[in-house]
PDB file of C-alpha atoms in Angstrom:
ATOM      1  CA  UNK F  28     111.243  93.559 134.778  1.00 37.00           C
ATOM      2  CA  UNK F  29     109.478  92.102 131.055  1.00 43.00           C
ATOM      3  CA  UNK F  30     111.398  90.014 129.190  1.00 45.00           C
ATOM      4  CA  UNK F  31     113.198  92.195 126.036  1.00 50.00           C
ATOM      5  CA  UNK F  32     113.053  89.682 123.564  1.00 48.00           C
ATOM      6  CA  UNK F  33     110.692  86.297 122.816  1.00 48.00           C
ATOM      7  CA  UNK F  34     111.740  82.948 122.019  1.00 51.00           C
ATOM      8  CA  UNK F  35     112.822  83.681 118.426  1.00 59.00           C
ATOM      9  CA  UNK F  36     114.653  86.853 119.835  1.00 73.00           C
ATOM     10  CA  UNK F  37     112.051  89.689 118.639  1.00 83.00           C
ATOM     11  CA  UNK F  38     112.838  92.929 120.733  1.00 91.00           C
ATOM     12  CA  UNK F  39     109.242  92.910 123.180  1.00 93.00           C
ATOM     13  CA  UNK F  40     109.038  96.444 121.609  1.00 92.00           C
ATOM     14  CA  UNK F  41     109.168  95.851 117.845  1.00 92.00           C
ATOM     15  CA  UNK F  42     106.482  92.711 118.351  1.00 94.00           C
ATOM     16  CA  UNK F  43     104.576  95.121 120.183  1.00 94.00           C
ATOM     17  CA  UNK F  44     104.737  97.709 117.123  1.00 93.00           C
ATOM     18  CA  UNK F  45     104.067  94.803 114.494  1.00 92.00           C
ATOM     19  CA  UNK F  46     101.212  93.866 116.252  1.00 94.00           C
ATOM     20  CA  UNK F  47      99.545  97.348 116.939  1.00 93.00           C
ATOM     21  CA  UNK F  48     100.767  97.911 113.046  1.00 91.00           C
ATOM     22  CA  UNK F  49      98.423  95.257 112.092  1.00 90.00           C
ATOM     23  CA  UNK F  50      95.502  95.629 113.846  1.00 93.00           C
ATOM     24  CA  UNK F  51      95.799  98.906 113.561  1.00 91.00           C
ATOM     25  CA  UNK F  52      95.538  98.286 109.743  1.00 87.00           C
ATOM     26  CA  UNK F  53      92.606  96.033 110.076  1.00 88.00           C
ATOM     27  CA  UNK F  54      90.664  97.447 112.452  1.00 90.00           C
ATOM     28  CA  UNK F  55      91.438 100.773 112.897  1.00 89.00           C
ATOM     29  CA  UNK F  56      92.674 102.755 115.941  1.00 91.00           C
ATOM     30  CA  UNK F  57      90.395 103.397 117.994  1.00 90.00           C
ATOM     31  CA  UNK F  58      88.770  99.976 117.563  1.00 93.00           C
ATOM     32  CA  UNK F  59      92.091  98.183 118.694  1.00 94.00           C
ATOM     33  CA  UNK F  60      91.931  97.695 122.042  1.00 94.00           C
ATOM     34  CA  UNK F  61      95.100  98.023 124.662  1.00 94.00           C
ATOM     35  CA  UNK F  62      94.171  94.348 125.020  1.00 95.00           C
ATOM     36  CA  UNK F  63      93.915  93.000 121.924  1.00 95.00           C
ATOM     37  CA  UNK F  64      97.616  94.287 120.864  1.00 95.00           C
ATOM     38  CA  UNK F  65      99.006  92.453 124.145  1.00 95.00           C
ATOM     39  CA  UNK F  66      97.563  89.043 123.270  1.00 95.00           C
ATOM     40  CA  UNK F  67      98.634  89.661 119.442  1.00 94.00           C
ATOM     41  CA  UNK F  68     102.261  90.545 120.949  1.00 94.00           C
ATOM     42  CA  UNK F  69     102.042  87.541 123.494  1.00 93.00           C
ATOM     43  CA  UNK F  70     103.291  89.722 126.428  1.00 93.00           C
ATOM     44  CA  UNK F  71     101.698  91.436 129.557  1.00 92.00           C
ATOM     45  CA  UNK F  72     100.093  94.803 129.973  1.00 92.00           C
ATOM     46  CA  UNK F  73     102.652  95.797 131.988  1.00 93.00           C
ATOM     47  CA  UNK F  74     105.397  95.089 129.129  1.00 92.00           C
ATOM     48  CA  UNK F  75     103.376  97.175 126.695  1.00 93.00           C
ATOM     49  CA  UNK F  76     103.413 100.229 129.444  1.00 93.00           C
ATOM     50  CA  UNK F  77     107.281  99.526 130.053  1.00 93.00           C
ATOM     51  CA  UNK F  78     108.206 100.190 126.607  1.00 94.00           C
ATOM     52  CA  UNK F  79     105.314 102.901 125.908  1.00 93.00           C
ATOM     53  CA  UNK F  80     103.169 104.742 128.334  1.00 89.00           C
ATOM     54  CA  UNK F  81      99.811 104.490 125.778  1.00 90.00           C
ATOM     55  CA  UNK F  82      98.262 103.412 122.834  1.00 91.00           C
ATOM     56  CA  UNK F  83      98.861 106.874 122.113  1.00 89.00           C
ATOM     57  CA  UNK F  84     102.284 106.077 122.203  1.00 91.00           C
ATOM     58  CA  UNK F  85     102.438 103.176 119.953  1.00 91.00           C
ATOM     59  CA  UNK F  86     100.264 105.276 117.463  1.00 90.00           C
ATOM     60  CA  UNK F  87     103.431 107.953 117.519  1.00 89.00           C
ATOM     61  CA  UNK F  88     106.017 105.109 117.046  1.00 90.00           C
ATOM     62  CA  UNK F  89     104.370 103.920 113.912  1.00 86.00           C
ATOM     63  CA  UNK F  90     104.798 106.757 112.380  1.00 83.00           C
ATOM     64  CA  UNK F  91     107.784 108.132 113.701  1.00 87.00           C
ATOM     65  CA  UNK F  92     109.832 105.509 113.233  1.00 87.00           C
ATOM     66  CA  UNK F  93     109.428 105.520 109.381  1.00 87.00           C
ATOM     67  CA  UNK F  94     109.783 109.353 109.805  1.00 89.00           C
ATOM     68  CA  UNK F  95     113.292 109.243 111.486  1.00 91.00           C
ATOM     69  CA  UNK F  96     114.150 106.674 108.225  1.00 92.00           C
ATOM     70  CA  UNK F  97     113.737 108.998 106.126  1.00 94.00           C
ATOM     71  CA  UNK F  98     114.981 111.890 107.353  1.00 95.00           C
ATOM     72  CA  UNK F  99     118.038 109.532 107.408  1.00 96.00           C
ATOM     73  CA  UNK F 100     118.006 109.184 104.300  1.00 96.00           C
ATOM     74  CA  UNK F 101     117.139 112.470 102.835  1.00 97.00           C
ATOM     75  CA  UNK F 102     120.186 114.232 105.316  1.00 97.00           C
ATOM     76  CA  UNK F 103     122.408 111.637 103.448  1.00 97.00           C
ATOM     77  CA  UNK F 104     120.546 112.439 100.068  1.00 97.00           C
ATOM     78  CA  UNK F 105     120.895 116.390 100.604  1.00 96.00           C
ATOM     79  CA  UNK F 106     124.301 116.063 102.563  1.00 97.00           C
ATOM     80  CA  UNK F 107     126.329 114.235  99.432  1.00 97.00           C
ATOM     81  CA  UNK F 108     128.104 115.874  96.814  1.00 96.00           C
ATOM     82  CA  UNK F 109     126.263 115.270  93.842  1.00 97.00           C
ATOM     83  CA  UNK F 110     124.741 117.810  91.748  1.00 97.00           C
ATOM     84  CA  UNK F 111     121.262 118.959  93.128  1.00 97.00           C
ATOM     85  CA  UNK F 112     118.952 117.465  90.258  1.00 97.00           C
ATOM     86  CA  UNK F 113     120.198 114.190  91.255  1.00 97.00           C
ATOM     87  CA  UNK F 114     120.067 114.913  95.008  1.00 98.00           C
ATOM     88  CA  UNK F 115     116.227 116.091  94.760  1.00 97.00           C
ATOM     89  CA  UNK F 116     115.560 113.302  91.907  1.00 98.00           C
ATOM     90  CA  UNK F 117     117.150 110.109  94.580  1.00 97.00           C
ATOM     91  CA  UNK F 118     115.126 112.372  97.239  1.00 97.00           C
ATOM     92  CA  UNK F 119     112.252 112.578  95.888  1.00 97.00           C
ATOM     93  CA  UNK F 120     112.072 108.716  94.837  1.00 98.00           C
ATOM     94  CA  UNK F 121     113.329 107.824  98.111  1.00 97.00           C
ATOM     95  CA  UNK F 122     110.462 109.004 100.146  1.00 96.00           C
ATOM     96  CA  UNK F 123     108.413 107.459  97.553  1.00 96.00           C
ATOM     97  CA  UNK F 124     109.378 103.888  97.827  1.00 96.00           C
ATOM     98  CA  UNK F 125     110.480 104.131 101.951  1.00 95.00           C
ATOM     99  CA  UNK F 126     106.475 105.315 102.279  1.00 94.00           C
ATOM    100  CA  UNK F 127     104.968 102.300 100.180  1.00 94.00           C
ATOM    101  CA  UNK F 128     107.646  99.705 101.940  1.00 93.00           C
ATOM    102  CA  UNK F 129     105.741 100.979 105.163  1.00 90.00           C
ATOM    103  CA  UNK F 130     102.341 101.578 103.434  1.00 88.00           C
ATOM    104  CA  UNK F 131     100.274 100.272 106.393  1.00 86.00           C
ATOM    105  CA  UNK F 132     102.233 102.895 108.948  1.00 86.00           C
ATOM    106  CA  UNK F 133     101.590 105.471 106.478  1.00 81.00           C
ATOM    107  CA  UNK F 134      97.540 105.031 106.072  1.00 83.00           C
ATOM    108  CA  UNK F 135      97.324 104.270 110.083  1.00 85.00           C
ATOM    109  CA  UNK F 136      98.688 107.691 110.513  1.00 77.00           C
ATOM    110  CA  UNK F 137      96.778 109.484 107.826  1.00 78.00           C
ATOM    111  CA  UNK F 138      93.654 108.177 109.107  1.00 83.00           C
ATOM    112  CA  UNK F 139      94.358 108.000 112.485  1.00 85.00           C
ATOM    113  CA  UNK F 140      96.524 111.098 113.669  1.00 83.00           C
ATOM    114  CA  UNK F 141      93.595 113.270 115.146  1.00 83.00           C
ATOM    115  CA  UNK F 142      93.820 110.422 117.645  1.00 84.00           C
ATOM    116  CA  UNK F 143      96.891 111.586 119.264  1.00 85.00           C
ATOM    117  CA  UNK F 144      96.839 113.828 122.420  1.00 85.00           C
ATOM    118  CA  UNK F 145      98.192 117.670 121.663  1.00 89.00           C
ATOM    119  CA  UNK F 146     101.895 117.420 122.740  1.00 90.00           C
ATOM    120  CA  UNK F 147     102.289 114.234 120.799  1.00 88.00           C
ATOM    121  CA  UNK F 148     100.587 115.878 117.652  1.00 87.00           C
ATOM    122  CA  UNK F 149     102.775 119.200 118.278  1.00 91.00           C
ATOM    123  CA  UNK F 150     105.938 116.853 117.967  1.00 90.00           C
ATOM    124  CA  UNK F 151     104.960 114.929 114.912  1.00 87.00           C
ATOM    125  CA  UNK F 152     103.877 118.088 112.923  1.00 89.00           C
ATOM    126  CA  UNK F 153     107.769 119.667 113.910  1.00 92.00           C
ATOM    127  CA  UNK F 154     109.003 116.179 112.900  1.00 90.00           C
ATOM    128  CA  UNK F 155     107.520 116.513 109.376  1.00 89.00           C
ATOM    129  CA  UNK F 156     107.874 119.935 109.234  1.00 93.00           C
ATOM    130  CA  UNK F 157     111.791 119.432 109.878  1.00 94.00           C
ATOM    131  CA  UNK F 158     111.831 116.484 106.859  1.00 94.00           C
ATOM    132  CA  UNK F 159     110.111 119.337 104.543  1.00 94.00           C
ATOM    133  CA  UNK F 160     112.005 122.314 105.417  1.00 96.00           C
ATOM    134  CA  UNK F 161     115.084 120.234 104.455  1.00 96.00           C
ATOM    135  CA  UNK F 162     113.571 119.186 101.383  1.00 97.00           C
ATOM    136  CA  UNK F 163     112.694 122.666 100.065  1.00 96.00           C
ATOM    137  CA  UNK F 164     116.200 123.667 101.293  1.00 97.00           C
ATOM    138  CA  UNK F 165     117.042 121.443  98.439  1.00 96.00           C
ATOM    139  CA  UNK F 166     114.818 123.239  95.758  1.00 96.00           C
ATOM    140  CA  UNK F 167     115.819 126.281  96.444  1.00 97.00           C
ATOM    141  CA  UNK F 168     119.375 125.663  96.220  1.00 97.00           C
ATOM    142  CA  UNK F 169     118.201 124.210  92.621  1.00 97.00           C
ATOM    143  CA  UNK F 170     116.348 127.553  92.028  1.00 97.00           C
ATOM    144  CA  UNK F 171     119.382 129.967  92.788  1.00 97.00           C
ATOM    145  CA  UNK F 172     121.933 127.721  91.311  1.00 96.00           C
ATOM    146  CA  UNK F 173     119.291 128.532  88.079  1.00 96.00           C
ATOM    147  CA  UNK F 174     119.122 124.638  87.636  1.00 96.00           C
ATOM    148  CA  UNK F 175     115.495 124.838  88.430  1.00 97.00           C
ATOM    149  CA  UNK F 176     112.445 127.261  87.835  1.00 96.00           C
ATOM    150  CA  UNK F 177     111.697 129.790  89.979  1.00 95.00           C
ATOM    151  CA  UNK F 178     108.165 129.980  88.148  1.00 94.00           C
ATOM    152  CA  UNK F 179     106.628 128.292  91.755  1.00 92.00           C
ATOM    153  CA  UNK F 180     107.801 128.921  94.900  1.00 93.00           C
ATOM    154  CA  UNK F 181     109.972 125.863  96.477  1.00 93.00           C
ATOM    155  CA  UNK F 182     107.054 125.349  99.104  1.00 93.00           C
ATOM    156  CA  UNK F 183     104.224 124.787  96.466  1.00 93.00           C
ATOM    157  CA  UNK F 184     106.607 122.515  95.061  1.00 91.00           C
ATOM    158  CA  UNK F 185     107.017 120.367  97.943  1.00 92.00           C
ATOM    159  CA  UNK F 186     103.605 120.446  98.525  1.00 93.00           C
ATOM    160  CA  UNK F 187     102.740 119.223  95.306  1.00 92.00           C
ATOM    161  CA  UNK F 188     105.259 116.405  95.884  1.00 94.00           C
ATOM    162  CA  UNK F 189     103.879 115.573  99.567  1.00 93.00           C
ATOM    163  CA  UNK F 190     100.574 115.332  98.393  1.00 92.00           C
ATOM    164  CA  UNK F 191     101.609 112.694  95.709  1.00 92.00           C
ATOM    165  CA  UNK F 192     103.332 110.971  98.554  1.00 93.00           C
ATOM    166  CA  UNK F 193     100.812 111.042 101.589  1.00 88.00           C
ATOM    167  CA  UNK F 194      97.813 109.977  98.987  1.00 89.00           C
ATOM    168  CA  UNK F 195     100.188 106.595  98.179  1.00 92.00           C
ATOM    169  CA  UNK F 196      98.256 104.552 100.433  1.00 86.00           C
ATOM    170  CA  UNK F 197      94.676 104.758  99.284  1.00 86.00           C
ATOM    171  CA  UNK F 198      95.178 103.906  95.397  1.00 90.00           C
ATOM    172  CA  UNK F 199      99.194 101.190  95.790  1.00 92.00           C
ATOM    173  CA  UNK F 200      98.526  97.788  95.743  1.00 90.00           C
ATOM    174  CA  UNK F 201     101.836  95.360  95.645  1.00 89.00           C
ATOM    175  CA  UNK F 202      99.674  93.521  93.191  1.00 92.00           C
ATOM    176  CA  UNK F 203      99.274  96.743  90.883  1.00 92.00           C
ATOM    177  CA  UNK F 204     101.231  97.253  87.719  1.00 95.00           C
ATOM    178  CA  UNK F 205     103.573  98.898  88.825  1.00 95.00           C
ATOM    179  CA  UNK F 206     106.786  98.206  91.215  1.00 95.00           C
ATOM    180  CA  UNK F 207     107.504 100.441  94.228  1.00 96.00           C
ATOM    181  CA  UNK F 208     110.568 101.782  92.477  1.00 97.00           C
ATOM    182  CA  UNK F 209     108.616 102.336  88.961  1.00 97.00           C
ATOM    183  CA  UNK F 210     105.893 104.990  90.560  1.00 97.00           C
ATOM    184  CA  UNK F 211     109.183 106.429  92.833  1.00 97.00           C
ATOM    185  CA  UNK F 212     110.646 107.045  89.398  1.00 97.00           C
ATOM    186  CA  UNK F 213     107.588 108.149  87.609  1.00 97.00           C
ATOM    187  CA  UNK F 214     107.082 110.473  90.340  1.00 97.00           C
ATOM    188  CA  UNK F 215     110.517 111.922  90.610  1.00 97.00           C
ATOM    189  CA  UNK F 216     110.426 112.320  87.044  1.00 96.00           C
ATOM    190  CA  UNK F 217     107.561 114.527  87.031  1.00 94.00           C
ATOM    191  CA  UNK F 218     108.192 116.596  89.632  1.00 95.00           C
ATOM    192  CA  UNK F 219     112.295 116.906  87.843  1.00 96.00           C
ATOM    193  CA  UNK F 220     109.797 118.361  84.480  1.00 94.00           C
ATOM    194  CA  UNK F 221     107.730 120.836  86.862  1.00 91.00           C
ATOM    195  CA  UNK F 222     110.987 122.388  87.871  1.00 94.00           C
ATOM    196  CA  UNK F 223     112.828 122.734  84.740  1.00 92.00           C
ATOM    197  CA  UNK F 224     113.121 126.044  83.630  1.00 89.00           C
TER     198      UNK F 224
END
């Protein structure tokens, strides 16, 4: 049975994520070898295929596991009882700041998904879907409240919005201008003027 945690008390499975999340960032996917994340990750083969069955695998966990944050957070966001221009505004800034925190998962994916096998890519794309379809849920209930425009449907909307998001990690730096929580604001804010009526 591997050893779950190092000396320092690192879960084997997170070091094995950090270290596929970096050379998976440097080098790209499918130039990161099954080997070279062991030796990064100090542990065996065998404890990479005990906590995932592929590289494929890993690949899925990067992403999903910044996915399943943040459909956390947007259930709480679209769950509480504020009204719903400040539940789409924190929302909408949330996913903003939660992608660049994890801006290497998020341009791994982006560039890499086509690398995943067809049952894995059929999960993530109902995974995503899911996080949208409870985000539009959101505008709409803006739109029939009358709070927001219906001049564009909710989906065009969140599209809009998505695109802003998923295209964060080819222009961000952390040594840019601007903080993670200034462009989640500036963002928010302009998608809060596209739906005022």
């Amino acid at each position: 049975m591997p050893r779950t945690t190092d000396g320092d008390g690192t879960p084997v499975p997170q070091r094995l994520l950090a270290a596929a999340t970096r050379l998976f960032a440097e080098q790209g996917y499918d130039r990161t070898s099954v080997q070279e994340i062991v030796e990064a990750a100090g542990v065996t083969k065998g404890a990479l295929y005990h906590y995932f069955g592929s590289k494929d695998d890993l690949l899925h966990e990067v992403y999903a596991r910044v996915l399943r944050i943040q459909q956390e957070r947007l259930d709480a966001f679209a769950d509480s009882d504020a009204p719903v221009e400040e539940r789409v505004r924190g929302a909408a800034a949330d996913v903003v700041v939660t992608t660049i925190d994890n801006l290497d998962d998020a341009s791994i994916f982006f560039r890499s998904m086509h690398h995943l096998g067809p049952e894995k890519l059929k999960q993530v794309r109902s995974e995503r879907r899911r996080y949208h379809e409870r985000f539009r849920a959101l505008i709409e209930e803006g739109q029939k409240k009358g709070v927001f425009s219906t001049a564009t449907p909710a989906d065009l909307v969140v599209d809009y919005h998505f695109g802003s998001v998923h295209h964060l990690s080819t222009w961000y730096s952390p040594d840019g201008p601007l903080t993670p929580q200034e462009v989640a604001d500036h963002l928010a804010d302009l998608l809060l003027r596209a739906l005022r009526p």
